mmCIF file with all atom_site columns, C-alpha atoms in Angstrom:
data_model
loop_
_atom_site.group_PDB
_atom_site.id
_atom_site.type_symbol
_atom_site.label_atom_id
_atom_site.label_alt_id
_atom_site.label_comp_id
_atom_site.label_asym_id
_atom_site.label_entity_id
_atom_site.label_seq_id
_atom_site.pdbx_PDB_ins_code
_atom_site.Cartn_x
_atom_site.Cartn_y
_atom_site.Cartn_z
_atom_site.occupancy
_atom_site.B_iso_or_equiv
_atom_site.pdbx_formal_charge
_atom_site.auth_seq_id
_atom_site.auth_comp_id
_atom_site.auth_asym_id
_atom_site.auth_atom_id
_atom_site.pdbx_PDB_model_num
ATOM 1   C CA . MET A 1 1   ? 10.718 -5.966  23.580  1.00 0.00 ? 1   MET A CA 1
ATOM 2   C CA . ILE A 1 2   ? 11.867 -4.266  20.600  1.00 0.00 ? 2   ILE A CA 1
ATOM 3   C CA . THR A 1 3   ? 15.476 -2.699  20.703  1.00 0.00 ? 3   THR A CA 1
ATOM 4   C CA . PRO A 1 4   ? 15.925 0.524   18.823  1.00 0.00 ? 4   PRO A CA 1
ATOM 5   C CA . ARG A 1 5   ? 18.158 0.529   15.930  1.00 0.00 ? 5   ARG A CA 1
ATOM 6   C CA . ARG A 1 6   ? 21.592 1.915   16.336  1.00 0.00 ? 6   ARG A CA 1
ATOM 7   C CA . HIS A 1 7   ? 22.095 5.743   15.169  1.00 0.00 ? 7   HIS A CA 1
ATOM 8   C CA . PHE A 1 8   ? 25.522 5.903   13.325  1.00 0.00 ? 8   PHE A CA 1
ATOM 9   C CA . PRO A 1 9   ? 27.527 9.103   13.615  1.00 0.00 ? 9   PRO A CA 1
ATOM 10  C CA . LEU A 1 10  ? 28.305 10.345  9.914   1.00 0.00 ? 10  LEU A CA 1
ATOM 11  C CA . VAL A 1 11  ? 29.691 13.333  8.401   1.00 0.00 ? 11  VAL A CA 1
ATOM 12  C CA . THR A 1 12  ? 26.686 15.317  7.161   1.00 0.00 ? 12  THR A CA 1
ATOM 13  C CA . HIS A 1 13  ? 27.867 18.867  6.442   1.00 0.00 ? 13  HIS A CA 1
ATOM 14  C CA . PRO A 1 14  ? 30.451 20.412  3.928   1.00 0.00 ? 14  PRO A CA 1
ATOM 15  C CA . MET A 1 15  ? 34.089 19.628  4.393   1.00 0.00 ? 15  MET A CA 1
ATOM 16  C CA . THR A 1 16  ? 37.012 21.901  3.967   1.00 0.00 ? 16  THR A CA 1
ATOM 17  C CA . THR A 1 17  ? 40.000 20.186  5.273   1.00 0.00 ? 17  THR A CA 1
ATOM 18  C CA . ALA A 1 18  ? 41.807 16.839  4.614   1.00 0.00 ? 18  ALA A CA 1
ATOM 19  C CA . ALA A 1 19  ? 41.188 15.715  7.977   1.00 0.00 ? 19  ALA A CA 1
ATOM 20  C CA . GLN A 1 20  ? 37.296 16.394  7.598   1.00 0.00 ? 20  GLN A CA 1
ATOM 21  C CA . ARG A 1 21  ? 37.450 14.482  4.258   1.00 0.00 ? 21  ARG A CA 1
ATOM 22  C CA . GLN A 1 22  ? 39.219 11.612  5.866   1.00 0.00 ? 22  GLN A CA 1
ATOM 23  C CA . LEU A 1 23  ? 36.670 11.405  8.769   1.00 0.00 ? 23  LEU A CA 1
ATOM 24  C CA . TRP A 1 24  ? 33.908 11.062  6.187   1.00 0.00 ? 24  TRP A CA 1
ATOM 25  C CA . THR A 1 25  ? 35.464 7.700   4.971   1.00 0.00 ? 25  THR A CA 1
ATOM 26  C CA . LEU A 1 26  ? 36.407 6.555   8.456   1.00 0.00 ? 26  LEU A CA 1
ATOM 27  C CA . SER A 1 27  ? 32.726 7.207   9.701   1.00 0.00 ? 27  SER A CA 1
ATOM 28  C CA . TYR A 1 28  ? 31.521 4.741   7.173   1.00 0.00 ? 28  TYR A CA 1
ATOM 29  C CA . GLN A 1 29  ? 34.229 2.166   7.951   1.00 0.00 ? 29  GLN A CA 1
ATOM 30  C CA . ARG A 1 30  ? 33.461 2.234   11.646  1.00 0.00 ? 30  ARG A CA 1
ATOM 31  C CA . VAL A 1 31  ? 30.051 1.025   10.910  1.00 0.00 ? 31  VAL A CA 1
ATOM 32  C CA . VAL A 1 32  ? 31.251 -2.252  9.748   1.00 0.00 ? 32  VAL A CA 1
ATOM 33  C CA . GLY A 1 33  ? 34.381 -2.375  12.135  1.00 0.00 ? 33  GLY A CA 1
ATOM 34  C CA . SER A 1 34  ? 37.917 -3.309  11.393  1.00 0.00 ? 34  SER A CA 1
ATOM 35  C CA . ALA A 1 35  ? 37.223 -6.867  10.169  1.00 0.00 ? 35  ALA A CA 1
ATOM 36  C CA . ARG A 1 36  ? 35.465 -5.599  7.135   1.00 0.00 ? 36  ARG A CA 1
ATOM 37  C CA . SER A 1 37  ? 37.325 -2.471  6.423   1.00 0.00 ? 37  SER A CA 1
ATOM 38  C CA . GLU A 1 38  ? 40.758 -1.531  4.870   1.00 0.00 ? 38  GLU A CA 1
ATOM 39  C CA . LEU A 1 39  ? 40.857 -5.004  3.259   1.00 0.00 ? 39  LEU A CA 1
ATOM 40  C CA . ARG A 1 40  ? 43.759 -5.900  0.904   1.00 0.00 ? 40  ARG A CA 1
ATOM 41  C CA . SER A 1 41  ? 43.056 -7.862  -2.196  1.00 0.00 ? 41  SER A CA 1
ATOM 42  C CA . HIS A 1 42  ? 44.999 -9.339  -5.153  1.00 0.00 ? 42  HIS A CA 1
ATOM 43  C CA . ALA A 1 43  ? 48.116 -10.208 -3.369  1.00 0.00 ? 43  ALA A CA 1
ATOM 44  C CA . GLY A 1 44  ? 47.958 -7.023  -1.162  1.00 0.00 ? 44  GLY A CA 1
ATOM 45  C CA . ARG A 1 45  ? 48.201 -4.551  -4.048  1.00 0.00 ? 45  ARG A CA 1
ATOM 46  C CA . ARG A 1 46  ? 44.528 -3.331  -3.893  1.00 0.00 ? 46  ARG A CA 1
ATOM 47  C CA . ARG A 1 47  ? 42.903 -1.645  -0.767  1.00 0.00 ? 47  ARG A CA 1
ATOM 48  C CA . LEU A 1 48  ? 39.132 -2.107  -0.379  1.00 0.00 ? 48  LEU A CA 1
ATOM 49  C CA . ASP A 1 49  ? 37.538 0.439   1.842   1.00 0.00 ? 49  ASP A CA 1
ATOM 50  C CA . VAL A 1 50  ? 34.496 -1.645  3.060   1.00 0.00 ? 50  VAL A CA 1
ATOM 51  C CA . GLN A 1 51  ? 33.028 -5.036  2.560   1.00 0.00 ? 51  GLN A CA 1
ATOM 52  C CA . ALA A 1 52  ? 29.232 -4.954  3.111   1.00 0.00 ? 52  ALA A CA 1
ATOM 53  C CA . ALA A 1 53  ? 27.460 -7.859  4.865   1.00 0.00 ? 53  ALA A CA 1
ATOM 54  C CA . ASP A 1 54  ? 26.385 -9.350  1.526   1.00 0.00 ? 54  ASP A CA 1
ATOM 55  C CA . GLY A 1 55  ? 29.781 -9.264  0.021   1.00 0.00 ? 55  GLY A CA 1
ATOM 56  C CA . THR A 1 56  ? 29.413 -6.044  -1.881  1.00 0.00 ? 56  THR A CA 1
ATOM 57  C CA . LYS A 1 57  ? 32.920 -4.321  -2.075  1.00 0.00 ? 57  LYS A CA 1
ATOM 58  C CA . ILE A 1 58  ? 32.488 -0.591  -1.420  1.00 0.00 ? 58  ILE A CA 1
ATOM 59  C CA . GLU A 1 59  ? 34.995 2.156   -2.406  1.00 0.00 ? 59  GLU A CA 1
ATOM 60  C CA . PHE A 1 60  ? 34.513 5.608   -0.782  1.00 0.00 ? 60  PHE A CA 1
ATOM 61  C CA . GLN A 1 61  ? 35.739 8.636   -2.850  1.00 0.00 ? 61  GLN A CA 1
ATOM 62  C CA . GLN A 1 62  ? 35.833 12.262  -1.427  1.00 0.00 ? 62  GLN A CA 1
ATOM 63  C CA . SER A 1 63  ? 37.113 13.771  -4.519  1.00 0.00 ? 63  SER A CA 1
ATOM 64  C CA . LYS A 1 64  ? 37.111 13.228  -8.328  1.00 0.00 ? 64  LYS A CA 1
ATOM 65  C CA . ASP A 1 65  ? 39.521 10.284  -9.084  1.00 0.00 ? 65  ASP A CA 1
ATOM 66  C CA . SER A 1 66  ? 40.946 9.964   -12.588 1.00 0.00 ? 66  SER A CA 1
ATOM 67  C CA . VAL A 1 67  ? 38.940 7.910   -14.896 1.00 0.00 ? 67  VAL A CA 1
ATOM 68  C CA . PRO A 1 68  ? 41.796 5.299   -15.683 1.00 0.00 ? 68  PRO A CA 1
ATOM 69  C CA . ASN A 1 69  ? 42.190 4.852   -11.755 1.00 0.00 ? 69  ASN A CA 1
ATOM 70  C CA . THR A 1 70  ? 38.366 4.250   -11.528 1.00 0.00 ? 70  THR A CA 1
ATOM 71  C CA . HIS A 1 71  ? 38.520 1.673   -14.247 1.00 0.00 ? 71  HIS A CA 1
ATOM 72  C CA . SER A 1 72  ? 41.462 0.049   -12.978 1.00 0.00 ? 72  SER A CA 1
ATOM 73  C CA . LYS A 1 73  ? 39.667 -0.431  -9.492  1.00 0.00 ? 73  LYS A CA 1
ATOM 74  C CA . GLU A 1 74  ? 36.541 -1.751  -11.382 1.00 0.00 ? 74  GLU A CA 1
ATOM 75  C CA . LEU A 1 75  ? 38.513 -4.233  -13.332 1.00 0.00 ? 75  LEU A CA 1
ATOM 76  C CA . SER A 1 76  ? 40.519 -5.416  -10.216 1.00 0.00 ? 76  SER A CA 1
ATOM 77  C CA . HIS A 1 77  ? 37.362 -6.062  -8.184  1.00 0.00 ? 77  HIS A CA 1
ATOM 78  C CA . ALA A 1 78  ? 35.460 -7.647  -11.220 1.00 0.00 ? 78  ALA A CA 1
ATOM 79  C CA . THR A 1 79  ? 31.913 -7.782  -9.868  1.00 0.00 ? 79  THR A CA 1
ATOM 80  C CA . GLY A 1 80  ? 30.021 -6.721  -6.752  1.00 0.00 ? 80  GLY A CA 1
ATOM 81  C CA . LEU A 1 81  ? 31.675 -3.189  -6.569  1.00 0.00 ? 81  LEU A CA 1
ATOM 82  C CA . MET A 1 82  ? 29.885 -0.100  -5.378  1.00 0.00 ? 82  MET A CA 1
ATOM 83  C CA . TRP A 1 83  ? 31.287 3.539   -5.482  1.00 0.00 ? 83  TRP A CA 1
ATOM 84  C CA . VAL A 1 84  ? 30.004 5.894   -2.796  1.00 0.00 ? 84  VAL A CA 1
ATOM 85  C CA . PHE A 1 85  ? 31.066 9.610   -3.594  1.00 0.00 ? 85  PHE A CA 1
ATOM 86  C CA . SER A 1 86  ? 30.992 12.499  -1.208  1.00 0.00 ? 86  SER A CA 1
ATOM 87  C CA . ALA A 1 87  ? 28.935 15.029  -3.084  1.00 0.00 ? 87  ALA A CA 1
ATOM 88  C CA . ILE A 1 88  ? 28.139 16.964  0.149   1.00 0.00 ? 88  ILE A CA 1
ATOM 89  C CA . ASN A 1 89  ? 30.084 20.048  -0.706  1.00 0.00 ? 89  ASN A CA 1
ATOM 90  C CA . GLN A 1 90  ? 28.650 20.033  -4.263  1.00 0.00 ? 90  GLN A CA 1
ATOM 91  C CA . HIS A 1 91  ? 25.066 19.827  -2.908  1.00 0.00 ? 91  HIS A CA 1
ATOM 92  C CA . PHE A 1 92  ? 25.585 22.420  -0.247  1.00 0.00 ? 92  PHE A CA 1
ATOM 93  C CA . THR A 1 93  ? 26.891 24.810  -2.721  1.00 0.00 ? 93  THR A CA 1
ATOM 94  C CA . THR A 1 94  ? 23.814 24.001  -4.953  1.00 0.00 ? 94  THR A CA 1
ATOM 95  C CA . ASP A 1 95  ? 25.976 22.801  -7.723  1.00 0.00 ? 95  ASP A CA 1
ATOM 96  C CA . LEU A 1 96  ? 24.165 19.506  -7.487  1.00 0.00 ? 96  LEU A CA 1
ATOM 97  C CA . LEU A 1 97  ? 20.405 19.998  -7.084  1.00 0.00 ? 97  LEU A CA 1
ATOM 98  C CA . ILE A 1 98  ? 17.416 17.641  -6.871  1.00 0.00 ? 98  ILE A CA 1
ATOM 99  C CA . THR A 1 99  ? 15.220 19.296  -9.566  1.00 0.00 ? 99  THR A CA 1
ATOM 100 C CA . SER A 1 100 ? 12.130 17.006  -9.059  1.00 0.00 ? 100 SER A CA 1
ATOM 101 C CA . ARG A 1 101 ? 11.025 13.870  -7.154  1.00 0.00 ? 101 ARG A CA 1
ATOM 102 C CA . GLN A 1 102 ? 8.265  11.507  -6.840  1.00 0.00 ? 102 GLN A CA 1
ATOM 103 C CA . GLY A 1 103 ? 8.467  9.500   -3.678  1.00 0.00 ? 103 GLY A CA 1
ATOM 104 C CA . ALA A 1 104 ? 11.940 8.072   -3.653  1.00 0.00 ? 104 ALA A CA 1
ATOM 105 C CA . ARG A 1 105 ? 12.717 8.799   -7.317  1.00 0.00 ? 105 ARG A CA 1
ATOM 106 C CA . ALA A 1 106 ? 14.605 11.973  -8.042  1.00 0.00 ? 106 ALA A CA 1
ATOM 107 C CA . ASN A 1 107 ? 15.841 13.803  -11.000 1.00 0.00 ? 107 ASN A CA 1
ATOM 108 C CA . PHE A 1 108 ? 19.064 16.050  -10.382 1.00 0.00 ? 108 PHE A CA 1
ATOM 109 C CA . THR A 1 109 ? 21.385 18.422  -12.241 1.00 0.00 ? 109 THR A CA 1
ATOM 110 C CA . TRP A 1 110 ? 24.930 18.945  -11.360 1.00 0.00 ? 110 TRP A CA 1
ATOM 111 C CA . THR A 1 111 ? 26.808 22.133  -12.577 1.00 0.00 ? 111 THR A CA 1
ATOM 112 C CA . ASN A 1 112 ? 30.627 21.549  -13.100 1.00 0.00 ? 112 ASN A CA 1
ATOM 113 C CA . PRO A 1 113 ? 29.959 17.595  -12.627 1.00 0.00 ? 113 PRO A CA 1
ATOM 114 C CA . TRP A 1 114 ? 32.679 15.144  -12.137 1.00 0.00 ? 114 TRP A CA 1
ATOM 115 C CA . ARG A 1 115 ? 32.903 13.488  -15.427 1.00 0.00 ? 115 ARG A CA 1
ATOM 116 C CA . LEU A 1 116 ? 34.214 10.343  -13.991 1.00 0.00 ? 116 LEU A CA 1
ATOM 117 C CA . ILE A 1 117 ? 30.841 9.464   -12.627 1.00 0.00 ? 117 ILE A CA 1
ATOM 118 C CA . ALA A 1 118 ? 29.493 8.894   -16.229 1.00 0.00 ? 118 ALA A CA 1
ATOM 119 C CA . SER A 1 119 ? 32.292 6.464   -16.682 1.00 0.00 ? 119 SER A CA 1
ATOM 120 C CA . CYS A 1 120 ? 31.518 4.307   -13.644 1.00 0.00 ? 120 CYS A CA 1
ATOM 121 C CA . ASN A 1 121 ? 30.202 1.057   -14.514 1.00 0.00 ? 121 ASN A CA 1
ATOM 122 C CA . ALA A 1 122 ? 29.575 -0.175  -10.958 1.00 0.00 ? 122 ALA A CA 1
ATOM 123 C CA . ARG A 1 123 ? 26.631 0.754   -8.818  1.00 0.00 ? 123 ARG A CA 1
ATOM 124 C CA . THR A 1 124 ? 27.179 4.379   -7.869  1.00 0.00 ? 124 THR A CA 1
ATOM 125 C CA . MET A 1 125 ? 25.809 6.458   -4.832  1.00 0.00 ? 125 MET A CA 1
ATOM 126 C CA . LEU A 1 126 ? 26.305 10.384  -4.139  1.00 0.00 ? 126 LEU A CA 1
ATOM 127 C CA . ASP A 1 127 ? 26.349 11.128  -0.714  1.00 0.00 ? 127 ASP A CA 1
ATOM 128 C CA . LEU A 1 128 ? 24.486 14.510  -0.254  1.00 0.00 ? 128 LEU A CA 1
ATOM 129 C CA . GLY A 1 129 ? 24.866 14.711  3.579   1.00 0.00 ? 129 GLY A CA 1
ATOM 130 C CA . LEU A 1 130 ? 22.189 16.458  5.489   1.00 0.00 ? 130 LEU A CA 1
ATOM 131 C CA . SER A 1 131 ? 20.251 17.734  2.445   1.00 0.00 ? 131 SER A CA 1
ATOM 132 C CA . PRO A 1 132 ? 18.528 21.100  2.914   1.00 0.00 ? 132 PRO A CA 1
ATOM 133 C CA . GLN A 1 133 ? 16.415 20.095  -0.019  1.00 0.00 ? 133 GLN A CA 1
ATOM 134 C CA . ILE A 1 134 ? 15.188 16.737  1.635   1.00 0.00 ? 134 ILE A CA 1
ATOM 135 C CA . GLY A 1 135 ? 15.630 17.465  5.323   1.00 0.00 ? 135 GLY A CA 1
ATOM 136 C CA . ALA A 1 136 ? 17.548 14.297  6.193   1.00 0.00 ? 136 ALA A CA 1
ATOM 137 C CA . HIS A 1 137 ? 20.793 12.721  5.349   1.00 0.00 ? 137 HIS A CA 1
ATOM 138 C CA . VAL A 1 138 ? 20.465 10.836  2.029   1.00 0.00 ? 138 VAL A CA 1
ATOM 139 C CA . LEU A 1 139 ? 22.438 9.314   -0.665  1.00 0.00 ? 139 LEU A CA 1
ATOM 140 C CA . LEU A 1 140 ? 21.480 9.170   -4.432  1.00 0.00 ? 140 LEU A CA 1
ATOM 141 C CA . GLU A 1 141 ? 21.753 5.898   -6.095  1.00 0.00 ? 141 GLU A CA 1
ATOM 142 C CA . VAL A 1 142 ? 22.404 7.029   -9.584  1.00 0.00 ? 142 VAL A CA 1
ATOM 143 C CA . ASP A 1 143 ? 20.558 4.978   -12.321 1.00 0.00 ? 143 ASP A CA 1
ATOM 144 C CA . HIS A 1 144 ? 21.189 7.448   -15.195 1.00 0.00 ? 144 HIS A CA 1
ATOM 145 C CA . PHE A 1 145 ? 23.785 10.161  -15.686 1.00 0.00 ? 145 PHE A CA 1
ATOM 146 C CA . GLU A 1 146 ? 24.138 12.048  -18.755 1.00 0.00 ? 146 GLU A CA 1
ATOM 147 C CA . LEU A 1 147 ? 26.937 14.729  -19.397 1.00 0.00 ? 147 LEU A CA 1
ATOM 148 C CA . GLY A 1 148 ? 25.932 18.011  -21.215 1.00 0.00 ? 148 GLY A CA 1
ATOM 149 C CA . THR A 1 149 ? 28.135 21.146  -21.598 1.00 0.00 ? 149 THR A CA 1
ATOM 150 C CA . GLY A 1 150 ? 29.105 22.061  -18.187 1.00 0.00 ? 150 GLY A CA 1
ATOM 151 C CA . THR A 1 151 ? 26.208 20.289  -16.497 1.00 0.00 ? 151 THR A CA 1
ATOM 152 C CA . ALA A 1 152 ? 25.086 16.714  -16.031 1.00 0.00 ? 152 ALA A CA 1
ATOM 153 C CA . PHE A 1 153 ? 21.623 15.447  -15.635 1.00 0.00 ? 153 PHE A CA 1
ATOM 154 C CA . GLY A 1 154 ? 20.657 12.370  -13.903 1.00 0.00 ? 154 GLY A CA 1
ATOM 155 C CA . THR A 1 155 ? 17.858 10.147  -12.214 1.00 0.00 ? 155 THR A CA 1
ATOM 156 C CA . ALA A 1 156 ? 18.375 8.401   -9.017  1.00 0.00 ? 156 ALA A CA 1
ATOM 157 C CA . VAL A 1 157 ? 16.729 6.717   -6.105  1.00 0.00 ? 157 VAL A CA 1
ATOM 158 C CA . LEU A 1 158 ? 16.995 8.359   -2.737  1.00 0.00 ? 158 LEU A CA 1
ATOM 159 C CA . ARG A 1 159 ? 18.489 6.121   0.091   1.00 0.00 ? 159 ARG A CA 1
ATOM 160 C CA . ASP A 1 160 ? 18.423 7.097   3.915   1.00 0.00 ? 160 ASP A CA 1
ATOM 161 C CA . ALA A 1 161 ? 22.029 7.285   5.127   1.00 0.00 ? 161 ALA A CA 1
ATOM 162 C CA . GLN A 1 162 ? 20.957 5.298   8.438   1.00 0.00 ? 162 GLN A CA 1
ATOM 163 C CA . GLU A 1 163 ? 19.526 2.518   6.386   1.00 0.00 ? 163 GLU A CA 1
ATOM 164 C CA . PHE A 1 164 ? 22.458 2.356   4.020   1.00 0.00 ? 164 PHE A CA 1
ATOM 165 C CA . CYS A 1 165 ? 24.643 1.749   7.169   1.00 0.00 ? 165 CYS A CA 1
ATOM 166 C CA . HIS A 1 166 ? 22.346 -0.942  8.578   1.00 0.00 ? 166 HIS A CA 1
ATOM 167 C CA . TRP A 1 167 ? 22.511 -2.585  5.058   1.00 0.00 ? 167 TRP A CA 1
ATOM 168 C CA . MET A 1 168 ? 26.376 -2.415  4.996   1.00 0.00 ? 168 MET A CA 1
ATOM 169 C CA . ARG A 1 169 ? 26.726 -3.754  8.605   1.00 0.00 ? 169 ARG A CA 1
ATOM 170 C CA . ASP A 1 170 ? 23.870 -6.203  8.916   1.00 0.00 ? 170 ASP A CA 1
ATOM 171 C CA . GLY A 1 171 ? 22.523 -6.977  5.413   1.00 0.00 ? 171 GLY A CA 1
ATOM 172 C CA . HIS A 1 172 ? 19.221 -5.397  6.039   1.00 0.00 ? 172 HIS A CA 1
ATOM 173 C CA . PRO A 1 173 ? 17.307 -4.535  2.935   1.00 0.00 ? 173 PRO A CA 1
ATOM 174 C CA . LEU A 1 174 ? 18.342 -1.253  1.390   1.00 0.00 ? 174 LEU A CA 1
ATOM 175 C CA . LEU A 1 175 ? 14.902 0.222   0.846   1.00 0.00 ? 175 LEU A CA 1
ATOM 176 C CA . PRO A 1 176 ? 14.090 3.539   -0.947  1.00 0.00 ? 176 PRO A CA 1
ATOM 177 C CA . TYR A 1 177 ? 13.945 6.536   1.274   1.00 0.00 ? 177 TYR A CA 1
ATOM 178 C CA . ALA A 1 178 ? 10.652 6.798   2.940   1.00 0.00 ? 178 ALA A CA 1
ATOM 179 C CA . TRP A 1 179 ? 9.687  10.364  1.884   1.00 0.00 ? 179 TRP A CA 1
ATOM 180 C CA . THR A 1 180 ? 6.763  12.086  3.581   1.00 0.00 ? 180 THR A CA 1
ATOM 181 C CA . PRO A 1 181 ? 5.764  15.676  2.848   1.00 0.00 ? 181 PRO A CA 1
ATOM 182 C CA . ARG A 1 182 ? 6.711  18.201  5.396   1.00 0.00 ? 182 ARG A CA 1
ATOM 183 C CA . ALA A 1 183 ? 3.761  20.315  6.791   1.00 0.00 ? 183 ALA A CA 1
ATOM 184 C CA . ALA A 1 184 ? 3.409  23.626  5.357   1.00 0.00 ? 184 ALA A CA 1
#
């Protein structure tokens, strides 16, 4: 008998309060449980939001952090770090838009972008929430981010949020989003 995969409750819509933003991080931490979340490293000085099943260190950010702070975290974790930024509000206000896609590959533009995304050296994801453009809760795994004047352009791979959670918790392969066209 095949057991259905668990569905994880995540924040999928715009957040306006500090409590809602905190719940966004907590919902991802609850996926892996307390044994692999809020971990201290480097003699207790640095906090790590989540450690994935494969050892990847994941930092969740709800807002634009400073570039020096971002670089400091990247240096302290050395290797195996992943950033997940909540871009839900930016996507819902259409500041961040998917401009084209072919399967799981997507091009995007971001008006008034967070400049620190361009400075990230670690693997970077943008959580779009329940995307009105895609019709599902997806993350963009950014592989190119170019700052222009007031607008950024980039390319990314779409990832399903639930599949991302199963990867974090159990180490399942993190496959590209399985996009199928909606009927007209």
